[in-house]
Coordinates of C-alpha atoms and ligand atoms in Angstrom, one line a residue:
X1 CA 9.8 -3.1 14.5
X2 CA 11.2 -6.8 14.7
X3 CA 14.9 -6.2 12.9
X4 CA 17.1 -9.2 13.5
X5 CA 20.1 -7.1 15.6
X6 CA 21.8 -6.4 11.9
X7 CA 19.1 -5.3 9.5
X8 CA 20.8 -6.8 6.0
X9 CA 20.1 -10.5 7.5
X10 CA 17.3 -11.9 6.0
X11 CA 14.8 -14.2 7.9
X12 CA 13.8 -17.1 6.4
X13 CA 10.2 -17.0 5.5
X14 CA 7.9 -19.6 4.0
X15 CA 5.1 -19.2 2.2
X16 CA 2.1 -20.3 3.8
X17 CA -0.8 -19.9 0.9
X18 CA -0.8 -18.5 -2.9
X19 CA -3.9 -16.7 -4.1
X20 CA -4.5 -15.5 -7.2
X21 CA -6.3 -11.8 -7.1
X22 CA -5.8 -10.6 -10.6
X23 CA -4.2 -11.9 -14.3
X24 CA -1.1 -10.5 -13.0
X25 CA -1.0 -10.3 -9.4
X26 CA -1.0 -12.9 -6.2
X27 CA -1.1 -12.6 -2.6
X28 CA 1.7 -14.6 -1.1
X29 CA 1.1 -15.9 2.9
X30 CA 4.4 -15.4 4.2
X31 CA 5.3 -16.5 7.9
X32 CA 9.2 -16.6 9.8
X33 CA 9.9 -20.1 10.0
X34 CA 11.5 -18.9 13.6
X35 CA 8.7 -19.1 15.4
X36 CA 9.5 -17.0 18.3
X37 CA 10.3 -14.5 15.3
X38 CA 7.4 -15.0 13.5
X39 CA 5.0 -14.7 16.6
X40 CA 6.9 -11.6 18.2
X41 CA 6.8 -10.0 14.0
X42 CA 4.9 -6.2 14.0
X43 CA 4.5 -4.6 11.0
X44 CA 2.8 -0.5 11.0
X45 CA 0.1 -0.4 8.0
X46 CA 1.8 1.5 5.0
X47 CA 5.4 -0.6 6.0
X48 CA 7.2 -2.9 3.2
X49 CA 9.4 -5.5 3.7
X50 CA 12.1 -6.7 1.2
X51 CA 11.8 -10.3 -0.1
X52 CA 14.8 -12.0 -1.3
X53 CA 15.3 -14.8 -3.9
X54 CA 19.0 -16.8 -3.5
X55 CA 20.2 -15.9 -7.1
X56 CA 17.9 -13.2 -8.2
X57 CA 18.0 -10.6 -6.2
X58 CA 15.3 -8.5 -4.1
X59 CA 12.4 -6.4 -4.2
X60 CA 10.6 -4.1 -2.2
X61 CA 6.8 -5.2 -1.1
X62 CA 4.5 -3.6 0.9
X63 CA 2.6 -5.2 3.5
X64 CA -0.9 -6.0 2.3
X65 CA -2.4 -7.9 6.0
X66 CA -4.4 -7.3 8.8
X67 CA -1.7 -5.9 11.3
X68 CA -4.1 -7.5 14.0
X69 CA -3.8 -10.8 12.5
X70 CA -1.1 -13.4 13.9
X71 CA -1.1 -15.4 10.9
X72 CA 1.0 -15.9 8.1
X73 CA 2.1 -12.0 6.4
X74 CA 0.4 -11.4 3.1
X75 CA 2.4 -9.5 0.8
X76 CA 0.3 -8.3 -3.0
X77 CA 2.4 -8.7 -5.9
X78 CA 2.6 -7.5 -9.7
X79 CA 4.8 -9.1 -11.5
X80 CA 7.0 -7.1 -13.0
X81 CA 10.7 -7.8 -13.7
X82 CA 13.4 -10.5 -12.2
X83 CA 12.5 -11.0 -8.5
X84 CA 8.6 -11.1 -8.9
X85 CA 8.6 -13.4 -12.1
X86 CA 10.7 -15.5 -10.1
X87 CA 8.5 -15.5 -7.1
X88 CA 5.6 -16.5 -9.0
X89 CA 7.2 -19.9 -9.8
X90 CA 7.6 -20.8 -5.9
X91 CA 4.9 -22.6 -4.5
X92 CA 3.2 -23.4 -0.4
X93 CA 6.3 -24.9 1.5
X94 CA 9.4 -23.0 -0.7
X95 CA 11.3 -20.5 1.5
X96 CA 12.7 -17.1 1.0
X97 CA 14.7 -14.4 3.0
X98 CA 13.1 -11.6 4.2
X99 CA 14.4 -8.1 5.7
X100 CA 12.2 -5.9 7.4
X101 CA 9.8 -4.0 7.9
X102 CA 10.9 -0.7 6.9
X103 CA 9.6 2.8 6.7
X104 CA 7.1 4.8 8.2
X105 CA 3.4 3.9 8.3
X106 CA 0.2 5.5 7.4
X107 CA -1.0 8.3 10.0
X108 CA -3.9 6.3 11.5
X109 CA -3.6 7.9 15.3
X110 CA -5.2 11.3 13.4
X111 CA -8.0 9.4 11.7
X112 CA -9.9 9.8 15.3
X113 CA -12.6 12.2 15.0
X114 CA -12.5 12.7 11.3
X115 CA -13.8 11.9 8.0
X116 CA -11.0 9.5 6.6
X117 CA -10.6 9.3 2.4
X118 CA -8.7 6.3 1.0
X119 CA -8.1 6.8 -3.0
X120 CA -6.5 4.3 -4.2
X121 CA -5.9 3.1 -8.2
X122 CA -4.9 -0.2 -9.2
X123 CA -2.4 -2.1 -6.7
X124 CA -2.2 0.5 -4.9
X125 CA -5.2 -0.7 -2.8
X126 CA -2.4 -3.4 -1.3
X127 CA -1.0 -0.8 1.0
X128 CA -4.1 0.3 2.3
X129 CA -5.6 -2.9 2.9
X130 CA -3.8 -2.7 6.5
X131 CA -4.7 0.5 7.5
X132 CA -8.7 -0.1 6.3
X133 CA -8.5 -3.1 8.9
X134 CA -7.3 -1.2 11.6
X135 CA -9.3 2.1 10.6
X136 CA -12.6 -0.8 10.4
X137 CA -11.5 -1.6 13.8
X138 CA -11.5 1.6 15.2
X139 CA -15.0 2.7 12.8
X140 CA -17.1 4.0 15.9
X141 CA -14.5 6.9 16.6
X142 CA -14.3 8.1 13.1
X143 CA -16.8 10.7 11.5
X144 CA -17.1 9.1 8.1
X145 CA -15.0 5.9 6.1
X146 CA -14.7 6.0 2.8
X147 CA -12.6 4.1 -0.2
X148 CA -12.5 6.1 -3.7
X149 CA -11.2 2.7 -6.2
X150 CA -10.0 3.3 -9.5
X151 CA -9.4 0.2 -12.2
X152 CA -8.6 0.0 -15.3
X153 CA -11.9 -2.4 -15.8
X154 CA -14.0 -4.2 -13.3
X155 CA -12.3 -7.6 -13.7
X156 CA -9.2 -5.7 -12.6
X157 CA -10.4 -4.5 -9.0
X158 CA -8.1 -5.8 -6.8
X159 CA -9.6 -7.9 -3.5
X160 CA -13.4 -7.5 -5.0
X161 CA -14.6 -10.3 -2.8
X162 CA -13.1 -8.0 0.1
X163 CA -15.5 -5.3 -0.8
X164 CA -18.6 -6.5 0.6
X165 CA -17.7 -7.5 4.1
X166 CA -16.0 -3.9 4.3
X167 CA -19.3 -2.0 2.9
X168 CA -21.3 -4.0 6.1
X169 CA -18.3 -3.5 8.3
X170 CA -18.7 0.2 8.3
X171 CA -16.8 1.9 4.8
X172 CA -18.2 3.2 2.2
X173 CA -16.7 2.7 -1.0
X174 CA -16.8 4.0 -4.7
X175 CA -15.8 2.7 -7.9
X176 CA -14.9 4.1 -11.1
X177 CA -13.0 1.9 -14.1
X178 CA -11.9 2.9 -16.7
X179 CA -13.7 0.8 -19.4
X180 CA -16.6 -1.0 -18.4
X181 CA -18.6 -4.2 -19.1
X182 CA -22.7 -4.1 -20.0
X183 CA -23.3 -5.3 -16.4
X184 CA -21.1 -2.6 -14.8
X185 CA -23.5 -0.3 -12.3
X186 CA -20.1 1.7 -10.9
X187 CA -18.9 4.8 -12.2
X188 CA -16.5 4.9 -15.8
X189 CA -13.9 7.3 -15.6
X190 CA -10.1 8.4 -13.0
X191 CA -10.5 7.7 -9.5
X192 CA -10.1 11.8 -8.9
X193 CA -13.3 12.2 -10.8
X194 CA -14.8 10.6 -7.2
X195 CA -12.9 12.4 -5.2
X196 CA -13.8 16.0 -7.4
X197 CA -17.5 14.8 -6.9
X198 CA -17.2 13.1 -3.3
X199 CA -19.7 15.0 -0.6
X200 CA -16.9 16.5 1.9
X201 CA -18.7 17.3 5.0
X202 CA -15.9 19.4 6.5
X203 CA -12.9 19.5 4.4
X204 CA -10.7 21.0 7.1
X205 CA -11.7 18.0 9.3
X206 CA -10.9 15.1 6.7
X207 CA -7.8 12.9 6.2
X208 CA -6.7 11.8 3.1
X209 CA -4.2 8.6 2.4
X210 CA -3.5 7.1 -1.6
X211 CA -1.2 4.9 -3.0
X212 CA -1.6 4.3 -7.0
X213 CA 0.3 5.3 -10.5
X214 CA 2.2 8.6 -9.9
X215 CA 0.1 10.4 -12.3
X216 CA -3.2 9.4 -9.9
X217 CA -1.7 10.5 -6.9
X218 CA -0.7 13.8 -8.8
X219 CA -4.6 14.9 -9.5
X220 CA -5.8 13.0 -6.1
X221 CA -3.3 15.9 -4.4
X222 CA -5.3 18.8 -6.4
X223 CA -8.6 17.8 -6.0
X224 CA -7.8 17.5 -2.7
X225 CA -6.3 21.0 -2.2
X226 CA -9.1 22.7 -4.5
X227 CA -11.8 20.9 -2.0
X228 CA -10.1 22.5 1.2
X229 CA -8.6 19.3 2.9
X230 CA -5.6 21.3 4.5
X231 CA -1.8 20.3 2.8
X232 CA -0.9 18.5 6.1
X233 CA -4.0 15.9 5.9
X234 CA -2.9 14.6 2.8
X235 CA -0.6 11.3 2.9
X236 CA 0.9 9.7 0.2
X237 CA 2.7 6.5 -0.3
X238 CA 5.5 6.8 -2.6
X239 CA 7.7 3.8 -4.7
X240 CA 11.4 4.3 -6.2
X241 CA 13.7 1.9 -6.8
X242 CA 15.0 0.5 -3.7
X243 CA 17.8 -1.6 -2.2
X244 CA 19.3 -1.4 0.9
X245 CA 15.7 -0.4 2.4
X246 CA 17.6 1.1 5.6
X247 CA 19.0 4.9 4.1
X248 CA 22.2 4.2 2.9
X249 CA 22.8 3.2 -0.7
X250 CA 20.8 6.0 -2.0
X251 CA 18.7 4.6 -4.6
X252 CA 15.5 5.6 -3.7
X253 CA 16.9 9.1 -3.1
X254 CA 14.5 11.5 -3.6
X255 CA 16.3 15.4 -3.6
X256 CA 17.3 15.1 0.1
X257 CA 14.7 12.9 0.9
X258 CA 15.9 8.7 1.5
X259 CA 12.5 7.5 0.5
X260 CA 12.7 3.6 2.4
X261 CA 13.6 5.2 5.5
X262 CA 11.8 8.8 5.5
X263 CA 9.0 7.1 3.6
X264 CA 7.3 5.5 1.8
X265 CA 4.5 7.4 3.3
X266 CA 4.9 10.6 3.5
X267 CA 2.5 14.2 4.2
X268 CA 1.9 15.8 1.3
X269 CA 4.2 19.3 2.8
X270 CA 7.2 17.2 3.2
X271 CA 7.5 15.7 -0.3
X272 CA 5.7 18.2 -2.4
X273 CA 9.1 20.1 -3.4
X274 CA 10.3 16.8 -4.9
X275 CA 8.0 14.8 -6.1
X276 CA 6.5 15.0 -9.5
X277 CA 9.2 17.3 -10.0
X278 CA 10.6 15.9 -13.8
X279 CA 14.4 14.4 -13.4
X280 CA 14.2 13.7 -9.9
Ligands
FAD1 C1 8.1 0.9 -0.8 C2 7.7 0.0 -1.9 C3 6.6 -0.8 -1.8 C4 6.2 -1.6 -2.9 N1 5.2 -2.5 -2.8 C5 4.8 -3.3 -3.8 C6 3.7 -4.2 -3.6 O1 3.1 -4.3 -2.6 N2 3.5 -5.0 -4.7 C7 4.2 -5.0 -5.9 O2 3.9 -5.7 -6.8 N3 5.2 -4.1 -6.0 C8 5.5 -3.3 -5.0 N4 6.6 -2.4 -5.2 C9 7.3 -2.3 -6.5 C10 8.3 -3.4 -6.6 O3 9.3 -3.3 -5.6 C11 9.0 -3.2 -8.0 O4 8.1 -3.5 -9.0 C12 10.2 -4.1 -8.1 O5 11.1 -3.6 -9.0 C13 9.8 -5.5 -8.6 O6 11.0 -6.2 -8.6 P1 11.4 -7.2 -9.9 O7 12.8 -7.7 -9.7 O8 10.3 -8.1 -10.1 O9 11.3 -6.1 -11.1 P2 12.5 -5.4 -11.8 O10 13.4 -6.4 -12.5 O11 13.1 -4.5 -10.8 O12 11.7 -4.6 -12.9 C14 11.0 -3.4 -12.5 C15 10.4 -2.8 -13.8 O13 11.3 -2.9 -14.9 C16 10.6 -3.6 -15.9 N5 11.4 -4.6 -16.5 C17 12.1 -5.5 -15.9 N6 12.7 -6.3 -16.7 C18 12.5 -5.8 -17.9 C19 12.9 -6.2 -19.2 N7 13.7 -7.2 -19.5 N8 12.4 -5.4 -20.3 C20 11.6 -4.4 -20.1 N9 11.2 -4.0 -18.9 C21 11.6 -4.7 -17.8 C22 9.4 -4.2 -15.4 O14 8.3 -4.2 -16.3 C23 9.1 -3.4 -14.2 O15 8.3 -2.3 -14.5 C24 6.9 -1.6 -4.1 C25 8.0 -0.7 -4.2 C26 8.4 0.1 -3.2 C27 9.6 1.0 -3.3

């Protein structure tokens, strides 16, 4: 991790480049405009940073680049409320702070010698985009590479012009929406419907990682468990309200569990007591 020494002081980022991906998401380039900071800046796939507006406040995003690259830090974003509205009206050149990153990554040093799984719905694909870089990297030492994507339609899959140079570079990959067009060859219905019908050459021997809607994650789990991929293979990436990102303010507090510092990732034994457990 690159903390500055105190981990509330922000860096100040700029934002390199501004892609549209979706109606209501953009990839924002961000680099450190310390470049000593910005060159020596190491972020584990699954790992978030918080980006701060002067005024508005701050928000937890996940780290959506290649960790190989040295480049500018892409960061997907939804907008939702305050903080991501606002970023939307910056543009190539405006600054920001940034804090991070924080929290534990995906598992990737177990993906060696196995069949890997990546389910992802919606924006949750941003969070995995890392670790399918570094698992792409790595291809010839894994059994089998696959990417289960669920959308609500097919103008909604998020980096689409990503998908072909992944297909040749080694993963497979299935789509489902959930309402398609005439010209729409994929598969219509949940993401878990792929996983449920998804050819599991040794169950015991695969690793599972998703990131989506709550409610996904919830039937990726049991179609996982029904098809024998053992409790400690499956990984999930988790969001709750966060602030101080660093285990102490509690927010993101999750029965004993500090979410931001513990997680966001976590194996599917650790969190199961808590999560989808109603009023936690
Ligand atoms: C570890 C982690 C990683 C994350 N990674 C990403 C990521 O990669 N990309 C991403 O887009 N998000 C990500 N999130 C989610 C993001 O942090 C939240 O969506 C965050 O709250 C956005 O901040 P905001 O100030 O824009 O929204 P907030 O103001 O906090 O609003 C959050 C929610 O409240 C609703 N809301 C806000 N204002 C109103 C209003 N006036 N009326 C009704 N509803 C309202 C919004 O619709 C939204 O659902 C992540 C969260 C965590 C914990």
């Amino acid at each position: 991790m690159t903390f500055s020494a105190n981990p509330w002081v922000h860096d100040t980022a700029r934002i390199a480049a501004i892609r549209q991906e979706l109606p209501d998401v953009w990839t924002y380039d961000i680099e450190l405009v310390d470049r000593t900071r910005h060159e020596n800046y190491r972020f584990r796939p699954g790992q978030f940073n918080m980006l701060y507006l002067p005024g508005v406040g701050e928000s937890a995003i996940s780290i959506s680049a290649d960790p190989d690259s040295r480049g500018p830090v892409a960061h997907t974003v939804r907008r939702a409320g305050n903080v991501t509205q606002a970023l939307g009206r910056l543009e190539p050149g405006d600054t920001l702070g940034l804090r991070g990153p924080f929290g534990t990554g995906w598992p990737l040093e177990q993906a060696v010698g196995r069949n890997v799984v990546l389910v992802a719905g919606g924006i949750g694909l941003a969070p995995l985009r890392p670790a399918i870089c570094q698992l792409l990297a790595q291809r010839e030492q894994l059994q089998s590479l696959t990417l289960l994507v669920g959308a609500r339609s097919p103008d909604l899959l998020l980096f689409g012009a990503e998908l072909e140079p992944w297909r040749r570079a080694g993963l497979d990959i299935e789509l489902t929406v959930d309402r398609a067009a005439a010209d729409w060859r994929g598969q219509v219905g949940v993401v878990t419907l792929l996983l449920d019908r998804l050819e599991l050459i040794d169950p015991a021997a695969t690793l599972l990682l998703t990131c989506g809607p709550e409610v996904m994650m919830r039937y990726t789990v049991q179609s996982a468990l029904r098809r024998g991929i053992p409790p400690g293979n499956l990984w999930l990436s988790t969001e709750r309200n966060m602030q101080c990102a660093i285990g102490l303010c509690g927010h993101c507090q999750l029965g004993p569990v500090f979410i931001c510092r513990e997680g966001p990732v976590f194996d599917w034994p650790r969190i199961a007591p808590w999560l989808f457990v109603e009023g936690l």
